Every structure is written in C-alpha cells, then in structure tokens.
C-alpha cells in the first residue's frame, strides 16, 4: 500500500499556541499507531493563522491566492484529517469556519476526521458535540467517535496522566480510532491536474452575459 496523507488543520491564533500543541500531539499519536499497524504516513500541518488574509480575500473575490489554494488541495487529497480549533463564544473560531467555507462542499465526503478543540475551561468542551461534530456531519465526513478537548488545566501536568480520562488518555484513544479507520484504506492518489487559466476579459464577458 502507498503512503497515507494525514493533514492537520489548526486554527490557533497565538504563538506559541495550545491549539497547535494539541494538534501536534494528536498527529504524532496517530502516525505512531499507523506505523505500528504497518502503514507509512506523511503528516502535513496547515496553520490557518498564516492564511487569514488569503481566506478573507477568497471569501470576497472568489479567487484563492496560491498558498490558500495549496492548503485547500492538501485537505481535498488527504486520506485523513485532524481539525483543531480554539473555542470562542461556545463555538469554533471564525477563522476556522471561514476556512471550512472555502472548501468544496464535497471535499470531506467519507473522509475520516478527528475533531479537537482548546479552551479556557472544561465547560467549553460541549462545543465539540454541539458545534464541531454537526459541522463535519453536515459535510458528510466520517468523524471518529472520540473528540478531544484540552482546557487550560489539562496542560498543568503536561497532560501526561496515566488514566484514560487524562488528556494523554483521550489523545491516545482518539488517535487510535483515526488510525484504525485509516489503516485498511488504500492511499488517495495525489493528483496535480493542469489548471486552465481563463483570461480576465473572458471572465468579465461571461459575467455580462448573465
């Protein structure tokens, strides 16, 4: 079997970011489980913080800049996805949702997805089930059962408690579920179709025709 492509989308805004830290730990655990199952995996991280302006431009103009186009293509061609967002006002961040909005509506159909989030207190963890899971279910993704939330207190002991309810335990369980859903899948071919550049004058003519 060919190498699997695992893409990690993280919407952390600060540097350093607990959202990026959680994303990295989930990716490492998933890759480790896949390799233990005999599958090779390439991990790519898409950090939305650096694409914020490109995402806004695309929402206004409908034309993705090259860096955003590359990130969208990576998500479309991924065999599996880890999506991590900070929680603001009991839901995913605006940056995270804006990136999802630029994806093709069929981009995640049937794709295994692990959802995760960070927030100041554990009470925000409900956003995973009331906001993130419905979003990805609407996009027809195959969301794994375990979602991972990391509150500020989870990092106090570095999330390394031995119990299954610790952050480390939740990461291990969710990563195992994603790895299991990916281990038997053939890798998605990474295509690079030739892009047809339509002259701007022709685009304007088509708009006038409508």
XYZ file of C-alpha atoms in Angstrom:
210
model
C 0.000 0.000 0.000
C 1.130 3.542 -0.672
C 1.905 6.182 1.930
C -1.130 7.735 3.594
C -1.528 11.505 3.683
C -2.630 12.889 7.044
C -3.440 16.606 7.103
C -3.738 18.597 10.324
C -5.698 21.864 10.243
C -5.051 24.093 13.248
C -6.708 27.450 13.866
C -4.658 28.684 16.812
C -4.053 32.429 16.822
C -1.232 32.880 19.327
C 2.439 31.931 19.187
C 3.056 29.575 20.896
C -0.415 28.082 20.656
C -2.036 25.418 22.821
C -4.212 24.623 19.787
C -1.105 23.858 17.719
C 0.350 21.846 20.609
C -2.784 19.700 20.812
C -2.774 19.277 17.017
C 0.852 18.125 17.057
C 0.213 15.581 19.814
C -2.788 14.140 18.012
C -0.804 13.882 14.772
C 2.154 12.224 16.490
C -0.080 9.665 18.218
C -1.989 8.877 15.016
C 1.190 8.499 12.964
C 2.707 6.259 15.636
C -0.342 3.972 15.645
C -0.406 3.808 11.849
C 3.264 2.866 11.670
C 2.697 0.217 14.330
C -0.005 -1.176 12.030
C 2.476 -1.311 9.144
C 1.342 1.815 7.286
C 3.611 4.670 6.249
C 2.187 8.149 6.694
C 3.131 11.688 5.698
C 1.867 14.412 8.040
C 1.242 17.951 6.844
C 0.150 20.789 9.130
C -1.983 23.603 7.717
C -1.767 26.530 10.135
C -4.643 28.894 9.394
C -3.117 31.851 11.225
C -0.767 32.460 8.298
C -3.594 32.145 5.773
C -6.053 34.530 7.443
C -5.706 37.313 4.861
C -5.818 34.862 1.940
C -9.005 33.316 3.354
C -10.651 36.740 3.687
C -9.609 37.714 0.148
C -11.013 34.470 -1.237
C -14.353 34.947 0.515
C -14.663 38.403 -1.064
C -13.255 37.751 -4.541
C -13.844 34.028 -5.048
C -10.230 33.591 -6.169
C -7.893 31.749 -3.740
C -4.286 33.008 -3.606
C -1.640 30.328 -4.296
C -0.885 29.487 -0.641
C -4.566 29.009 0.174
C -5.147 27.011 -2.999
C -2.318 24.676 -1.961
C -3.782 24.260 1.540
C -7.249 23.509 0.179
C -5.802 20.956 -2.229
C -3.934 19.285 0.632
C -7.189 18.872 2.559
C -9.017 17.570 -0.508
C -6.304 14.972 -1.214
C -5.837 13.910 2.409
C -6.647 10.356 3.415
C -7.450 11.570 6.916
C -7.899 14.915 8.661
C -7.272 16.230 12.155
C -9.132 19.514 12.742
C -8.350 21.587 15.841
C -9.812 24.978 16.773
C -9.886 27.239 19.792
C -13.369 27.757 21.229
C -14.735 31.308 21.232
C -18.256 32.153 22.440
C -19.182 28.463 22.749
C -18.254 27.604 19.150
C -15.373 27.184 16.714
C -13.370 30.259 15.776
C -14.356 32.493 12.876
C -11.039 31.759 11.155
C -11.685 28.018 11.356
C -15.206 28.337 9.945
C -14.042 30.694 7.193
C -11.514 28.106 6.014
C -14.177 25.403 6.013
C -16.369 27.737 3.953
C -13.794 27.925 1.137
C -13.636 24.128 0.789
C -15.671 22.423 -1.888
C -18.837 21.068 -0.307
C -17.884 17.516 -1.304
C -14.228 17.770 -0.217
C -14.731 15.861 3.047
C -17.312 13.292 1.965
C -16.414 9.957 3.558
C -13.069 11.273 4.823
C -12.052 10.114 8.339
C -11.817 13.175 10.597
C -10.701 13.629 14.186
C -12.091 16.793 15.782
C -10.457 18.577 18.715
C -10.541 21.936 20.457
C -8.933 24.055 23.154
C -10.454 26.499 25.600
C -10.007 28.215 28.923
C -12.303 25.946 30.931
C -13.771 22.466 30.581
C -17.305 23.868 30.234
C -16.417 24.835 26.656
C -15.956 21.156 25.772
C -19.648 20.902 24.839
C -18.844 22.896 21.699
C -17.261 19.768 20.247
C -20.604 17.946 20.213
C -22.887 20.933 19.630
C -20.830 22.803 17.012
C -17.891 20.875 15.519
C -19.453 17.433 15.137
C -22.631 18.766 13.465
C -20.488 20.867 11.098
C -18.468 17.887 9.888
C -21.513 15.625 9.815
C -23.172 18.174 7.522
C -20.110 17.922 5.259
C -20.568 14.109 5.287
C -17.185 13.432 6.870
C -16.628 10.215 8.824
C -15.949 11.725 12.254
C -14.323 9.337 14.752
C -16.273 8.768 18.000
C -13.796 10.370 20.404
C -13.380 14.149 20.279
C -10.581 15.745 22.303
C -10.907 18.945 24.314
C -7.991 20.474 26.194
C -8.733 23.092 28.840
C -6.039 25.256 30.404
C -5.868 22.986 33.455
C -5.137 19.953 31.253
C -1.711 21.385 30.464
C -0.811 21.912 34.130
C 0.600 18.397 34.470
C 1.595 18.409 30.781
C -1.423 16.204 30.041
C 0.532 13.086 30.885
C -1.711 11.455 33.482
C -1.974 7.732 33.114
C -5.762 7.430 33.304
C -7.937 7.122 30.234
C -9.704 10.330 31.257
C -6.491 12.356 31.208
C -5.592 14.459 28.209
C -2.937 11.914 27.238
C -5.507 9.129 27.518
C -8.049 10.979 25.395
C -5.415 11.750 22.765
C -4.391 8.091 22.634
C -7.986 6.884 22.295
C -8.943 9.373 19.564
C -5.704 8.822 17.629
C -6.246 5.070 17.812
C -9.722 5.429 16.355
C -8.463 7.576 13.481
C -5.541 5.242 12.805
C -7.870 2.231 12.784
C -10.168 3.901 10.259
C -7.175 4.713 8.025
C -5.063 1.562 8.361
C -7.036 -0.512 5.884
C -7.662 2.246 3.348
C -5.759 2.493 0.061
C -3.936 5.795 -0.187
C -5.617 8.509 -2.254
C -3.637 9.302 -5.416
C -2.165 12.795 -5.228
C -3.189 14.382 -8.491
C -1.934 17.633 -9.889
C -4.321 18.447 -12.723
C -3.276 21.086 -15.203
C -5.062 24.311 -14.316
C -6.758 26.177 -17.118
C -6.188 29.924 -16.792
C -9.201 31.835 -18.059
C -8.294 35.358 -19.236
C -9.836 38.063 -17.078
C -11.513 39.681 -20.095
C -13.321 36.414 -20.829
C -14.451 36.153 -17.190
C -15.895 39.675 -17.373
C -17.644 38.857 -20.647
C -19.225 35.797 -19.053
C -20.468 37.908 -16.150
C -22.028 40.455 -18.510
C -23.760 37.664 -20.376
C -25.578 36.731 -17.194
